[in-house]
Each structure stands twice: as C-alpha cells, then as structure tokens.
Amino acid sequence: MWLLPVFSALSRNALRLFYRLKISGERVPEDGPVLLVANHPNSLLDPAMVVAAARRPVRFLAKAPLFDMGAVGMLVKGAGAIPVYRQQDATGPTSQNEDTFRAVWAALAEGAAVGIFPEGTSHNEPSLVPLKTGAARIAFGAAQRTGGAFPIVPVGLSFREKETFRSDALAVIGDPVEWDDLAGTSPDDRDAVRELTRRIDEALHDVTVNLERWEDAPLVETAEAVYAAELPVDASPDARVARLREAAEGLARVRAEGRSEWRRVAREVAAHGRILRVLGLTPRELKTSNRADAALGWTVRQLAFFGLGAPVAALGIAAYWIPYRLTGFLEARRGELRDVRATFKLLVGGILHLLWTVAIAAVVGWRFGWIAALATLVALPLAGFVAIRVTERWAAATAEARRFFLRARRREEIAELRTRQAELARRLHALWEQVRV
C-alpha cells in the first residue's frame, strides 16, 4: 500500500490538471471509520474523484481483473485496493469474496475510510443503475466490529464532458445515511440489507442528476440556468446539482402525467436554449449589460495578462504539442468506450508527457550540463501549466468580447430575449412549485 498515504494529494492534483474540478457539500469525517458510496460514470477516475473529495486516505473495492493489468494493477495494489471477484470476470471463484468482506470489515474496524461503487460497474447511462447489496452487507458486518453505526457518506460525481480535457467535474458530498436503527443487524438479514440499500440509493439520488434519457440533458440544463439567472438562488455547486435533480425529476413526473402545460413550457425553454446557443450566450450572460468603464478596465487587465503570459504559453505549447496530439491519436485509435476515455487520456497522456519532459531534459543536459537539465525539468512543466491557463483565458476573453459586441449590435433582440427569459423563469417557478406538492 505504498501509494495510499499520498493518493489523495496525487488524485486531487491530477484531476485539477485534467478537469476544472470543484468539490462541494459536506465534509467527510477526518478520522474514524467511514464508508464512502459513489456513483460510477467514469471508470478509474471515479476513485480518484472520491479520494480527492474525502481529503484523506481511502481504500477501494476493485474488480479482480484490474489487479493483473500491468501498470494499472501496480497502481491499484499500491493504493491498497481490495479485490472483488465477479462471475462475469471469470478471474476466480466468487466464494473468495468472503475474504473480501472480512478484509473490508477489518479495515473499517481499524478506523479506515473505504470507498465503494454500489452500482457494481462503470457505465455511461443517464442515471444510476440498480444498486448491488454489497455496501449494505459491508456496513452491517463492520458495525459488529465497530460497536455500532458509523458514517455512510454519499458522493455524487458529475461531469459535463467527462472525456474532454479541461472540462467541468464536480464531486458533491451529501449528508450521511441514517441507519442507527439497523446497525445491530446481521449482514445475512436480507430484509435489513434491502432496506439499507434503499436508503443508500436514496442518498445517492440526492447528490446526482438522473435523467430518463440523455436527450433530456439540454432541456433540464437550460431550465435550471434560466431559473438561476432570473431568481435569487444559492449559487453553490451542490445547490445547482439539487436544482438539476429537481428539474429532471419534475420532467419525468409531468411526462408520465401528460400535463399539456408542461409540454408547452418545455418547448419554449428548448427553443430559448437553441437561440441562446446560436448567439453564444448563457441565460446569465443574457442578463449582463454593457458598461464602457467596465469594458475598459477589462481590456487593460486582459492586455496585461496576455502580455506577460503569452510568451511563456507559447513555449509550453511548442514543447508539449507532440505528446498532447499523440495522446488524442492513441485514444482515437483504441476506440475506447466513453466511460473509460478520460482514464486512458489521463494515464497514457501523463506517462507520455512525463517521458517527453525527461527526454528533452536529457538532451539539454547532454548539450549544456546537468544544471541546465534540472532547470528544464522544472521550467517545462511550469510553461505547460501557464499554457493551459493562457489558452483557457484566451478562449474566455474572445467569447466575452464577442458577447459585448453582440449586445451592442442587437439591442432590440437582446431586450426581447430578456423579457421572454424573465417570463419563462416565472412560469418555471410556478410549475415547479406545483410538482413539489
């Protein structure tokens, strides 16, 4: 378990490099036994997300085949993972899982944090799949050793475009599951296991967005964005997830009930969203007004930033263009499923960039000496980080400049869209209040 003590810091830094990562919600207890239960949309990056959110060492249950997958197996073993033998993997008798349960119970009794994905497998479905009962059995068996209930903490993992470098990722830590009334139960009590599994499922639904189909995502996101832009709401990431969850649940309910009024509003929200996408605006950006003084100050700040950062960014882009493109080429050639693409990119891309940096430093050292090689090992990664920041800032700045001129040129159309958006928000609020009743 050589990797376990530093896995949290490594995970957080690697994920913050690959994604624009946010962690929101409650705090995971800093010590004592904790069972972390999470959804599983993104393969091997999901454990990294959970441990980054927990901010403490976490041991995971992992399917047995991973332990025999070369570098991946070395990482899995080093992180203190515990193998699970599944029938579909054909890697060993499932009777060995009794040893798995005993190992997990012992780890929790010693005060460890253990992570598990109750869905049982990584997937690309638009909602949670039915949970397995393993988490409940683990909790009951460990409770017999810890002397009672301990925190079972749900962690909801959300990704906007999970296979895309520098896209948004969010981990929401929910309230612990209440199960004191069940804690004295045997892990062989099927009724109690089903009840605790139901409670875990409910807790995970509270921190995740569950759609009936992926096609609903633009409608649900637009409805939430219109609502949040026009009405006073909590701006925290976990509050946004809660609103998205309510919108998805509301859409499913009114679709089942066949309410004509909701269908009309849904069509209007979808049409409003399409118009905004064509214009390159979000509902919140639609409400923003142009101010000459603010624009001048913004322009000065951008010129200063790019004047200082652009030369360094140019070095970083030139230095890492080949391994960056090679990573994308290899991922495309492999044809990975969507839920494992990010894992491939992070692991393979990280190795390629590291080897490339060492190779450049070696060449510099051969030509100019070891001090120059050491300086290269430090300077190139820093230039790469600056390149990421500058390119993202450039994309944001050019988009903001385009929006400024758009608002200036099409004032009447923008004013009409603002009026329509305010009315849509009012109707959404009224209809959501009806659904909550």
CSV table of C-alpha atoms in Angstrom, one decimal:
chain,number,residue,atom,x,y,z
A,1,MET,CA,0.0,0.0,0.0
A,2,TRP,CA,2.9,2.3,-0.8
A,3,LEU,CA,0.6,4.7,-2.7
A,4,LEU,CA,-2.2,5.0,-0.2
A,5,PRO,CA,-0.6,7.8,2.0
A,6,VAL,CA,-0.1,10.2,-1.0
A,7,PHE,CA,-3.0,9.0,-3.2
A,8,SER,CA,-5.3,11.8,-2.0
A,9,ALA,CA,-2.9,14.6,-2.9
A,10,LEU,CA,-1.9,12.9,-6.2
A,11,SER,CA,-5.5,12.4,-7.2
A,12,ARG,CA,-6.5,16.0,-6.4
A,13,ASN,CA,-3.6,17.5,-8.4
A,14,ALA,CA,-4.0,15.1,-11.3
A,15,LEU,CA,-7.8,15.8,-11.5
A,16,ARG,CA,-7.3,19.5,-11.2
A,17,LEU,CA,-5.0,19.3,-14.1
A,18,PHE,CA,-7.3,17.2,-16.3
A,19,TYR,CA,-10.6,18.8,-15.3
A,20,ARG,CA,-11.8,22.1,-13.9
A,21,LEU,CA,-12.6,20.3,-10.6
A,22,LYS,CA,-14.9,21.5,-7.9
A,23,ILE,CA,-15.7,19.8,-4.6
A,24,SER,CA,-18.8,20.9,-2.7
A,25,GLY,CA,-21.2,19.8,0.0
A,26,GLU,CA,-20.5,18.4,3.5
A,27,ARG,CA,-17.1,17.4,4.9
A,28,VAL,CA,-16.0,13.8,5.1
A,29,PRO,CA,-15.0,13.0,8.8
A,30,GLU,CA,-11.3,13.4,9.1
A,31,ASP,CA,-10.8,10.2,11.1
A,32,GLY,CA,-12.6,7.1,12.2
A,33,PRO,CA,-14.4,4.5,10.0
A,34,VAL,CA,-16.3,5.9,7.0
A,35,LEU,CA,-17.9,4.1,4.1
A,36,LEU,CA,-18.0,6.3,1.0
A,37,VAL,CA,-20.6,5.3,-1.6
A,38,ALA,CA,-20.5,6.9,-5.0
A,39,ASN,CA,-21.9,6.6,-8.5
A,40,HIS,CA,-19.6,5.2,-11.2
A,41,PRO,CA,-19.7,7.1,-14.5
A,42,ASN,CA,-16.0,7.5,-15.3
A,43,SER,CA,-14.0,4.3,-14.8
A,44,LEU,CA,-10.7,4.5,-12.8
A,45,LEU,CA,-11.0,8.3,-12.4
A,46,ASP,CA,-14.0,7.8,-10.1
A,47,PRO,CA,-11.9,6.5,-7.2
A,48,ALA,CA,-9.5,9.4,-7.7
A,49,MET,CA,-12.5,11.8,-7.5
A,50,VAL,CA,-13.8,10.2,-4.3
A,51,VAL,CA,-10.4,10.3,-2.6
A,52,ALA,CA,-9.9,13.9,-3.7
A,53,ALA,CA,-13.2,14.8,-2.2
A,54,ALA,CA,-12.5,12.9,1.0
A,55,ARG,CA,-9.2,14.6,1.6
A,56,ARG,CA,-7.9,11.5,3.5
A,57,PRO,CA,-6.6,8.1,2.5
A,58,VAL,CA,-9.4,5.9,1.1
A,59,ARG,CA,-9.2,2.2,0.3
A,60,PHE,CA,-11.4,0.9,-2.5
A,61,LEU,CA,-13.0,-2.3,-3.6
A,62,ALA,CA,-11.9,-3.0,-7.2
A,63,LYS,CA,-12.8,-5.8,-9.7
A,64,ALA,CA,-10.2,-8.5,-9.7
A,65,PRO,CA,-9.1,-8.2,-13.4
A,66,LEU,CA,-7.6,-4.8,-12.6
A,67,PHE,CA,-5.0,-6.3,-10.4
A,68,ASP,CA,-3.5,-8.1,-13.4
A,69,MET,CA,-3.4,-5.2,-15.8
A,70,GLY,CA,0.3,-4.2,-15.7
A,71,ALA,CA,0.7,-0.5,-14.7
A,72,VAL,CA,-2.9,-0.2,-13.7
A,73,GLY,CA,-2.6,-3.3,-11.5
A,74,MET,CA,0.5,-1.8,-9.8
A,75,LEU,CA,-1.4,1.4,-9.1
A,76,VAL,CA,-4.5,-0.5,-7.8
A,77,LYS,CA,-2.4,-2.6,-5.5
A,78,GLY,CA,-0.3,0.4,-4.4
A,79,ALA,CA,-3.5,2.2,-3.4
A,80,GLY,CA,-4.5,-0.6,-1.1
A,81,ALA,CA,-7.5,-1.7,-3.1
A,82,ILE,CA,-9.3,-4.9,-2.1
A,83,PRO,CA,-10.2,-7.3,-5.0
A,84,VAL,CA,-13.8,-8.3,-5.7
A,85,TYR,CA,-14.4,-11.5,-7.7
A,86,ARG,CA,-17.4,-11.2,-10.0
A,87,GLN,CA,-19.0,-14.1,-12.1
A,88,GLN,CA,-18.7,-12.1,-15.3
A,89,ASP,CA,-15.0,-11.6,-14.9
A,90,ALA,CA,-14.1,-15.3,-14.6
A,91,THR,CA,-11.0,-14.5,-12.6
A,92,GLY,CA,-11.6,-16.7,-9.6
A,93,PRO,CA,-14.4,-18.2,-7.5
A,94,THR,CA,-16.9,-15.8,-6.1
A,95,SER,CA,-16.5,-17.6,-2.8
A,96,GLN,CA,-13.3,-15.6,-2.4
A,97,ASN,CA,-15.5,-12.6,-1.8
A,98,GLU,CA,-15.9,-13.8,1.8
A,99,ASP,CA,-12.3,-13.0,2.2
A,100,THR,CA,-13.0,-9.6,0.6
A,101,PHE,CA,-15.8,-8.9,3.1
A,102,ARG,CA,-13.6,-9.9,6.1
A,103,ALA,CA,-10.8,-7.6,4.8
A,104,VAL,CA,-13.2,-4.6,4.4
A,105,TRP,CA,-14.7,-5.2,7.8
A,106,ALA,CA,-11.3,-5.3,9.4
A,107,ALA,CA,-10.2,-2.1,7.6
A,108,LEU,CA,-13.3,-0.2,8.9
A,109,ALA,CA,-12.8,-1.6,12.4
A,110,GLU,CA,-9.3,-0.1,12.3
A,111,GLY,CA,-10.7,3.3,11.5
A,112,ALA,CA,-10.1,3.4,7.8
A,113,ALA,CA,-12.2,5.1,5.1
A,114,VAL,CA,-13.4,2.6,2.5
A,115,GLY,CA,-14.9,3.6,-0.9
A,116,ILE,CA,-17.3,1.5,-2.9
A,117,PHE,CA,-19.4,2.0,-6.0
A,118,PRO,CA,-22.7,0.2,-5.3
A,119,GLU,CA,-23.7,0.1,-8.9
A,120,GLY,CA,-21.1,-2.5,-9.4
A,121,THR,CA,-19.6,-1.3,-12.7
A,122,SER,CA,-18.7,1.8,-14.5
A,123,HIS,CA,-21.3,2.8,-17.1
A,124,ASN,CA,-22.5,5.6,-19.4
A,125,GLU,CA,-26.2,5.5,-18.5
A,126,PRO,CA,-28.0,8.8,-17.9
A,127,SER,CA,-29.0,7.8,-14.4
A,128,LEU,CA,-28.0,5.5,-11.6
A,129,VAL,CA,-28.4,1.8,-12.3
A,130,PRO,CA,-29.9,-0.5,-9.7
A,131,LEU,CA,-27.5,-0.9,-6.7
A,132,LYS,CA,-25.9,-4.1,-5.6
A,133,THR,CA,-26.3,-5.0,-1.9
A,134,GLY,CA,-22.6,-5.2,-1.1
A,135,ALA,CA,-22.4,-1.8,0.5
A,136,ALA,CA,-25.1,-2.7,3.0
A,137,ARG,CA,-23.5,-6.0,3.8
A,138,ILE,CA,-20.2,-4.3,4.4
A,139,ALA,CA,-21.8,-1.8,6.7
A,140,PHE,CA,-23.6,-4.4,8.8
A,141,GLY,CA,-20.5,-6.6,9.1
A,142,ALA,CA,-18.3,-3.7,10.1
A,143,ALA,CA,-20.8,-2.4,12.6
A,144,GLN,CA,-20.5,-5.7,14.5
A,145,ARG,CA,-16.8,-4.9,14.9
A,146,THR,CA,-17.0,-1.1,15.5
A,147,GLY,CA,-19.7,-1.4,18.1
A,148,GLY,CA,-22.4,0.4,16.1
A,149,ALA,CA,-23.3,2.6,13.2
A,150,PHE,CA,-20.6,4.7,11.6
A,151,PRO,CA,-20.9,7.3,8.7
A,152,ILE,CA,-22.0,6.1,5.3
A,153,VAL,CA,-21.4,9.1,3.1
A,154,PRO,CA,-22.8,9.5,-0.4
A,155,VAL,CA,-20.6,11.2,-3.0
A,156,GLY,CA,-22.2,12.3,-6.3
A,157,LEU,CA,-19.8,12.6,-9.3
A,158,SER,CA,-20.9,14.8,-12.2
A,159,PHE,CA,-19.1,15.6,-15.4
A,160,ARG,CA,-20.1,17.9,-18.2
A,161,GLU,CA,-18.0,16.2,-20.9
A,162,LYS,CA,-16.1,13.6,-19.0
A,163,GLU,CA,-13.8,12.5,-21.8
A,164,THR,CA,-12.7,16.1,-22.6
A,165,PHE,CA,-9.5,17.7,-21.3
A,166,ARG,CA,-10.2,20.8,-19.1
A,167,SER,CA,-14.0,20.2,-18.9
A,168,ASP,CA,-16.0,20.6,-15.7
A,169,ALA,CA,-16.1,18.0,-13.0
A,170,LEU,CA,-17.9,18.1,-9.7
A,171,ALA,CA,-17.9,16.0,-6.5
A,172,VAL,CA,-20.9,16.6,-4.2
A,173,ILE,CA,-20.6,15.2,-0.7
A,174,GLY,CA,-24.0,14.5,0.8
A,175,ASP,CA,-25.4,14.0,4.3
A,176,PRO,CA,-24.6,10.7,5.9
A,177,VAL,CA,-27.2,7.9,5.6
A,178,GLU,CA,-29.2,7.4,8.7
A,179,TRP,CA,-29.0,3.8,9.8
A,180,ASP,CA,-28.6,3.7,13.5
A,181,ASP,CA,-31.9,1.7,13.8
A,182,LEU,CA,-30.4,-1.1,11.6
A,183,ALA,CA,-26.8,-1.2,12.8
A,184,GLY,CA,-27.2,-4.2,15.0
A,185,THR,CA,-28.4,-6.4,12.1
A,186,SER,CA,-26.6,-9.3,10.6
A,187,PRO,CA,-25.2,-9.0,7.1
A,188,ASP,CA,-27.2,-12.1,6.3
A,189,ASP,CA,-30.6,-10.4,7.1
A,190,ARG,CA,-32.0,-9.9,3.6
A,191,ASP,CA,-34.8,-7.5,4.7
A,192,ALA,CA,-32.4,-5.2,6.5
A,193,VAL,CA,-29.9,-5.4,3.7
A,194,ARG,CA,-32.6,-4.4,1.2
A,195,GLU,CA,-33.7,-1.5,3.4
A,196,LEU,CA,-30.2,-0.1,3.9
A,197,THR,CA,-29.6,-0.5,0.1
A,198,ARG,CA,-32.7,1.5,-0.5
A,199,ARG,CA,-31.5,4.3,1.9
A,200,ILE,CA,-28.1,4.4,0.2
A,201,ASP,CA,-29.8,4.6,-3.2
A,202,GLU,CA,-32.0,7.5,-2.0
A,203,ALA,CA,-28.9,9.3,-0.6
A,204,LEU,CA,-27.1,8.9,-4.0
A,205,HIS,CA,-30.1,10.2,-5.9
A,206,ASP,CA,-29.9,13.3,-3.7
A,207,VAL,CA,-26.4,14.1,-4.9
A,208,THR,CA,-26.7,13.1,-8.6
A,209,VAL,CA,-28.7,14.2,-11.6
A,210,ASN,CA,-30.7,11.3,-13.0
A,211,LEU,CA,-32.3,11.6,-16.5
A,212,GLU,CA,-34.7,9.3,-18.2
A,213,ARG,CA,-32.6,9.7,-21.4
A,214,TRP,CA,-29.6,11.7,-22.5
A,215,GLU,CA,-31.7,13.8,-24.9
A,216,ASP,CA,-33.3,15.5,-21.8
A,217,ALA,CA,-30.0,17.0,-20.7
A,218,PRO,CA,-30.1,20.2,-22.8
A,219,LEU,CA,-33.7,20.9,-21.7
A,220,VAL,CA,-33.0,20.3,-18.0
A,221,GLU,CA,-29.8,22.3,-18.0
A,222,THR,CA,-31.5,25.2,-19.8
A,223,ALA,CA,-34.4,25.2,-17.5
A,224,GLU,CA,-32.2,25.3,-14.4
A,225,ALA,CA,-30.0,28.0,-16.0
A,226,VAL,CA,-33.0,30.2,-16.8
A,227,TYR,CA,-34.3,29.8,-13.3
A,228,ALA,CA,-31.0,30.5,-11.6
A,229,ALA,CA,-30.3,33.6,-13.8
A,230,GLU,CA,-33.7,35.2,-13.1
A,231,LEU,CA,-34.4,34.3,-9.5
A,232,PRO,CA,-32.5,34.5,-6.2
A,233,VAL,CA,-30.9,31.1,-5.7
A,234,ASP,CA,-28.0,29.5,-3.8
A,235,ALA,CA,-25.0,29.7,-6.3
A,236,SER,CA,-23.0,26.8,-4.8
A,237,PRO,CA,-22.3,23.8,-7.0
A,238,ASP,CA,-24.2,21.4,-4.8
A,239,ALA,CA,-27.2,23.6,-4.8
A,240,ARG,CA,-27.1,23.7,-8.6
A,241,VAL,CA,-27.0,19.9,-8.7
A,242,ALA,CA,-30.0,19.8,-6.4
A,243,ARG,CA,-31.9,22.1,-8.8
A,244,LEU,CA,-30.9,20.0,-11.8
A,245,ARG,CA,-32.1,16.9,-9.9
A,246,GLU,CA,-35.4,18.5,-9.1
A,247,ALA,CA,-35.8,19.6,-12.8
A,248,ALA,CA,-35.1,16.1,-14.0
A,249,GLU,CA,-37.5,14.5,-11.6
A,250,GLY,CA,-40.1,17.1,-12.4
A,251,LEU,CA,-39.8,16.5,-16.1
A,252,ALA,CA,-40.1,12.7,-15.6
A,253,ARG,CA,-43.2,13.2,-13.4
A,254,VAL,CA,-45.1,15.6,-15.7
A,255,ARG,CA,-44.2,13.5,-18.7
A,256,ALA,CA,-45.7,10.5,-17.0
A,257,GLU,CA,-48.8,12.5,-16.1
A,258,GLY,CA,-49.1,14.0,-19.6
A,259,ARG,CA,-49.6,17.6,-18.5
A,260,SER,CA,-50.1,19.8,-21.5
A,261,GLU,CA,-48.9,23.0,-19.8
A,262,TRP,CA,-45.5,21.5,-19.0
A,263,ARG,CA,-45.2,20.4,-22.6
A,264,ARG,CA,-45.7,23.9,-23.8
A,265,VAL,CA,-43.2,25.3,-21.3
A,266,ALA,CA,-40.7,22.6,-22.2
A,267,ARG,CA,-41.0,23.5,-25.9
A,268,GLU,CA,-40.5,27.2,-25.1
A,269,VAL,CA,-37.5,26.5,-22.9
A,270,ALA,CA,-35.9,24.3,-25.5
A,271,ALA,CA,-36.5,27.0,-28.2
A,272,HIS,CA,-35.0,29.7,-25.9
A,273,GLY,CA,-32.0,27.5,-25.3
A,274,ARG,CA,-31.4,26.9,-29.0
A,275,ILE,CA,-31.5,30.6,-29.7
A,276,LEU,CA,-29.0,31.3,-26.9
A,277,ARG,CA,-26.7,28.6,-28.2
A,278,VAL,CA,-26.7,30.1,-31.7
A,279,LEU,CA,-25.9,33.5,-30.2
A,280,GLY,CA,-23.2,32.1,-27.9
A,281,LEU,CA,-24.9,33.2,-24.7
A,282,THR,CA,-26.0,31.6,-21.5
A,283,PRO,CA,-29.1,32.7,-19.6
A,284,ARG,CA,-26.9,34.6,-17.1
A,285,GLU,CA,-24.8,36.2,-19.8
A,286,LEU,CA,-28.1,37.3,-21.5
A,287,LYS,CA,-28.9,39.5,-18.4
A,288,THR,CA,-25.5,41.2,-18.4
A,289,SER,CA,-25.4,44.8,-19.7
A,290,ASN,CA,-22.6,46.5,-21.4
A,291,ARG,CA,-20.7,49.2,-19.4
A,292,ALA,CA,-18.0,51.3,-21.1
A,293,ASP,CA,-16.0,51.8,-17.9
A,294,ALA,CA,-16.1,48.0,-17.0
A,295,ALA,CA,-15.1,47.2,-20.6
A,296,LEU,CA,-12.1,49.5,-20.5
A,297,GLY,CA,-10.9,48.0,-17.2
A,298,TRP,CA,-11.4,44.5,-18.5
A,299,THR,CA,-9.4,45.3,-21.7
A,300,VAL,CA,-6.5,46.6,-19.7
A,301,ARG,CA,-6.4,43.5,-17.5
A,302,GLN,CA,-6.5,41.2,-20.5
A,303,LEU,CA,-3.7,43.0,-22.3
A,304,ALA,CA,-1.5,42.9,-19.1
A,305,PHE,CA,-2.2,39.2,-18.6
A,306,PHE,CA,-1.6,38.1,-22.2
A,307,GLY,CA,1.5,40.4,-22.5
A,308,LEU,CA,3.1,38.6,-19.6
A,309,GLY,CA,1.7,35.1,-20.1
A,310,ALA,CA,1.7,34.6,-23.9
A,311,PRO,CA,5.5,34.2,-24.4
A,312,VAL,CA,5.6,31.5,-21.7
A,313,ALA,CA,2.5,29.8,-23.0
A,314,ALA,CA,4.0,29.7,-26.5
A,315,LEU,CA,7.0,27.8,-25.1
A,316,GLY,CA,4.7,25.4,-23.3
A,317,ILE,CA,2.5,24.8,-26.4
A,318,ALA,CA,5.6,24.2,-28.6
A,319,ALA,CA,7.2,21.9,-26.0
A,320,TYR,CA,4.2,19.6,-25.4
A,321,TRP,CA,2.3,19.7,-28.8
A,322,ILE,CA,3.6,16.3,-29.8
A,323,PRO,CA,2.7,14.3,-26.7
A,324,TYR,CA,-0.6,16.1,-26.4
A,325,ARG,CA,-1.6,15.2,-30.0
A,326,LEU,CA,-0.2,11.7,-29.7
A,327,THR,CA,-2.4,11.1,-26.6
A,328,GLY,CA,-5.5,12.0,-28.6
A,329,PHE,CA,-4.4,9.9,-31.6
A,330,LEU,CA,-3.8,6.8,-29.5
A,331,GLU,CA,-7.1,7.3,-27.7
A,332,ALA,CA,-9.0,7.6,-31.0
A,333,ARG,CA,-7.2,4.5,-32.5
A,334,ARG,CA,-8.2,2.4,-29.5
A,335,GLY,CA,-11.9,3.4,-29.8
A,336,GLU,CA,-12.4,3.4,-26.0
A,337,LEU,CA,-16.0,3.5,-24.6
A,338,ARG,CA,-17.0,6.9,-23.4
A,339,ASP,CA,-16.7,6.0,-19.7
A,340,VAL,CA,-13.1,4.9,-20.0
A,341,ARG,CA,-11.7,7.6,-22.4
A,342,ALA,CA,-10.8,10.0,-19.7
A,343,THR,CA,-9.0,7.3,-17.7
A,344,PHE,CA,-6.9,6.4,-20.8
A,345,LYS,CA,-6.1,10.0,-21.6
A,346,LEU,CA,-5.0,10.8,-18.0
A,347,LEU,CA,-2.9,7.7,-17.5
A,348,VAL,CA,-1.4,7.4,-21.0
A,349,GLY,CA,-1.1,11.1,-21.5
A,350,GLY,CA,0.5,11.6,-18.2
A,351,ILE,CA,3.1,9.0,-18.9
A,352,LEU,CA,3.8,10.4,-22.4
A,353,HIS,CA,4.2,14.0,-21.1
A,354,LEU,CA,6.5,12.8,-18.3
A,355,LEU,CA,8.7,10.8,-20.7
A,356,TRP,CA,8.8,13.7,-23.2
A,357,THR,CA,9.9,16.1,-20.4
A,358,VAL,CA,12.6,13.8,-19.3
A,359,ALA,CA,13.8,13.2,-22.8
A,360,ILE,CA,14.0,17.0,-23.5
A,361,ALA,CA,15.9,17.5,-20.2
A,362,ALA,CA,18.3,14.7,-21.1
A,363,VAL,CA,19.1,16.3,-24.5
A,364,VAL,CA,19.6,19.7,-22.8
A,365,GLY,CA,21.8,18.1,-20.2
A,366,TRP,CA,23.9,16.3,-22.7
A,367,ARG,CA,24.4,19.6,-24.6
A,368,PHE,CA,24.6,22.2,-21.7
A,369,GLY,CA,25.2,20.2,-18.5
A,370,TRP,CA,23.2,18.9,-15.6
A,371,ILE,CA,22.2,22.3,-14.2
A,372,ALA,CA,20.5,23.2,-17.5
A,373,ALA,CA,18.8,19.7,-17.4
A,374,LEU,CA,17.5,20.3,-13.9
A,375,ALA,CA,16.2,23.8,-14.9
A,376,THR,CA,14.5,22.2,-17.9
A,377,LEU,CA,12.7,19.6,-15.7
A,378,VAL,CA,11.3,22.5,-13.6
A,379,ALA,CA,10.7,25.1,-16.4
A,380,LEU,CA,8.9,22.9,-18.9
A,381,PRO,CA,6.0,21.7,-16.7
A,382,LEU,CA,5.6,25.3,-15.4
A,383,ALA,CA,5.4,26.5,-19.0
A,384,GLY,CA,2.8,23.8,-19.7
A,385,PHE,CA,0.7,24.9,-16.8
A,386,VAL,CA,0.9,28.5,-18.0
A,387,ALA,CA,-0.1,27.4,-21.5
A,388,ILE,CA,-3.3,25.8,-20.1
A,389,ARG,CA,-4.2,28.9,-18.2
A,390,VAL,CA,-3.5,31.3,-21.0
A,391,THR,CA,-5.3,29.2,-23.7
A,392,GLU,CA,-8.4,29.0,-21.4
A,393,ARG,CA,-8.2,32.7,-20.6
A,394,TRP,CA,-7.9,33.4,-24.3
A,395,ALA,CA,-11.0,31.4,-25.1
A,396,ALA,CA,-13.0,33.1,-22.4
A,397,ALA,CA,-11.7,36.6,-23.4
A,398,THR,CA,-12.6,36.2,-27.0
A,399,ALA,CA,-16.0,34.9,-26.1
A,400,GLU,CA,-16.6,37.8,-23.8
A,401,ALA,CA,-15.5,40.3,-26.4
A,402,ARG,CA,-17.8,38.7,-29.0
A,403,ARG,CA,-20.7,38.9,-26.5
A,404,PHE,CA,-20.0,42.6,-25.8
A,405,PHE,CA,-20.3,43.5,-29.5
A,406,LEU,CA,-23.3,41.2,-29.9
A,407,ARG,CA,-25.2,43.0,-27.1
A,408,ALA,CA,-24.2,46.4,-28.7
A,409,ARG,CA,-25.3,45.5,-32.2
A,410,ARG,CA,-28.6,43.6,-31.4
A,411,ARG,CA,-30.0,45.6,-28.6
A,412,GLU,CA,-33.7,45.2,-29.5
A,413,GLU,CA,-33.4,41.4,-30.0
A,414,ILE,CA,-31.5,41.0,-26.7
A,415,ALA,CA,-34.1,43.1,-24.9
A,416,GLU,CA,-36.9,40.8,-26.3
A,417,LEU,CA,-35.0,37.7,-25.2
A,418,ARG,CA,-34.5,39.1,-21.7
A,419,THR,CA,-38.2,39.7,-21.4
A,420,ARG,CA,-39.0,36.2,-22.7
A,421,GLN,CA,-36.5,34.7,-20.3
A,422,ALA,CA,-37.9,36.5,-17.2
A,423,GLU,CA,-41.4,35.2,-18.1
A,424,LEU,CA,-40.1,31.7,-18.6
A,425,ALA,CA,-38.4,31.8,-15.2
A,426,ARG,CA,-41.7,32.9,-13.6
A,427,ARG,CA,-43.6,30.1,-15.2
A,428,LEU,CA,-41.0,27.5,-14.4
A,429,HIS,CA,-41.1,28.6,-10.7
A,430,ALA,CA,-44.9,28.3,-10.6
A,431,LEU,CA,-44.9,24.9,-12.3
A,432,TRP,CA,-42.0,23.5,-10.1
A,433,GLU,CA,-44.0,24.6,-7.0
A,434,GLN,CA,-46.9,22.5,-8.3
A,435,VAL,CA,-44.7,19.5,-8.9
A,436,ARG,CA,-43.2,19.7,-5.4
A,437,VAL,CA,-46.7,19.5,-3.8
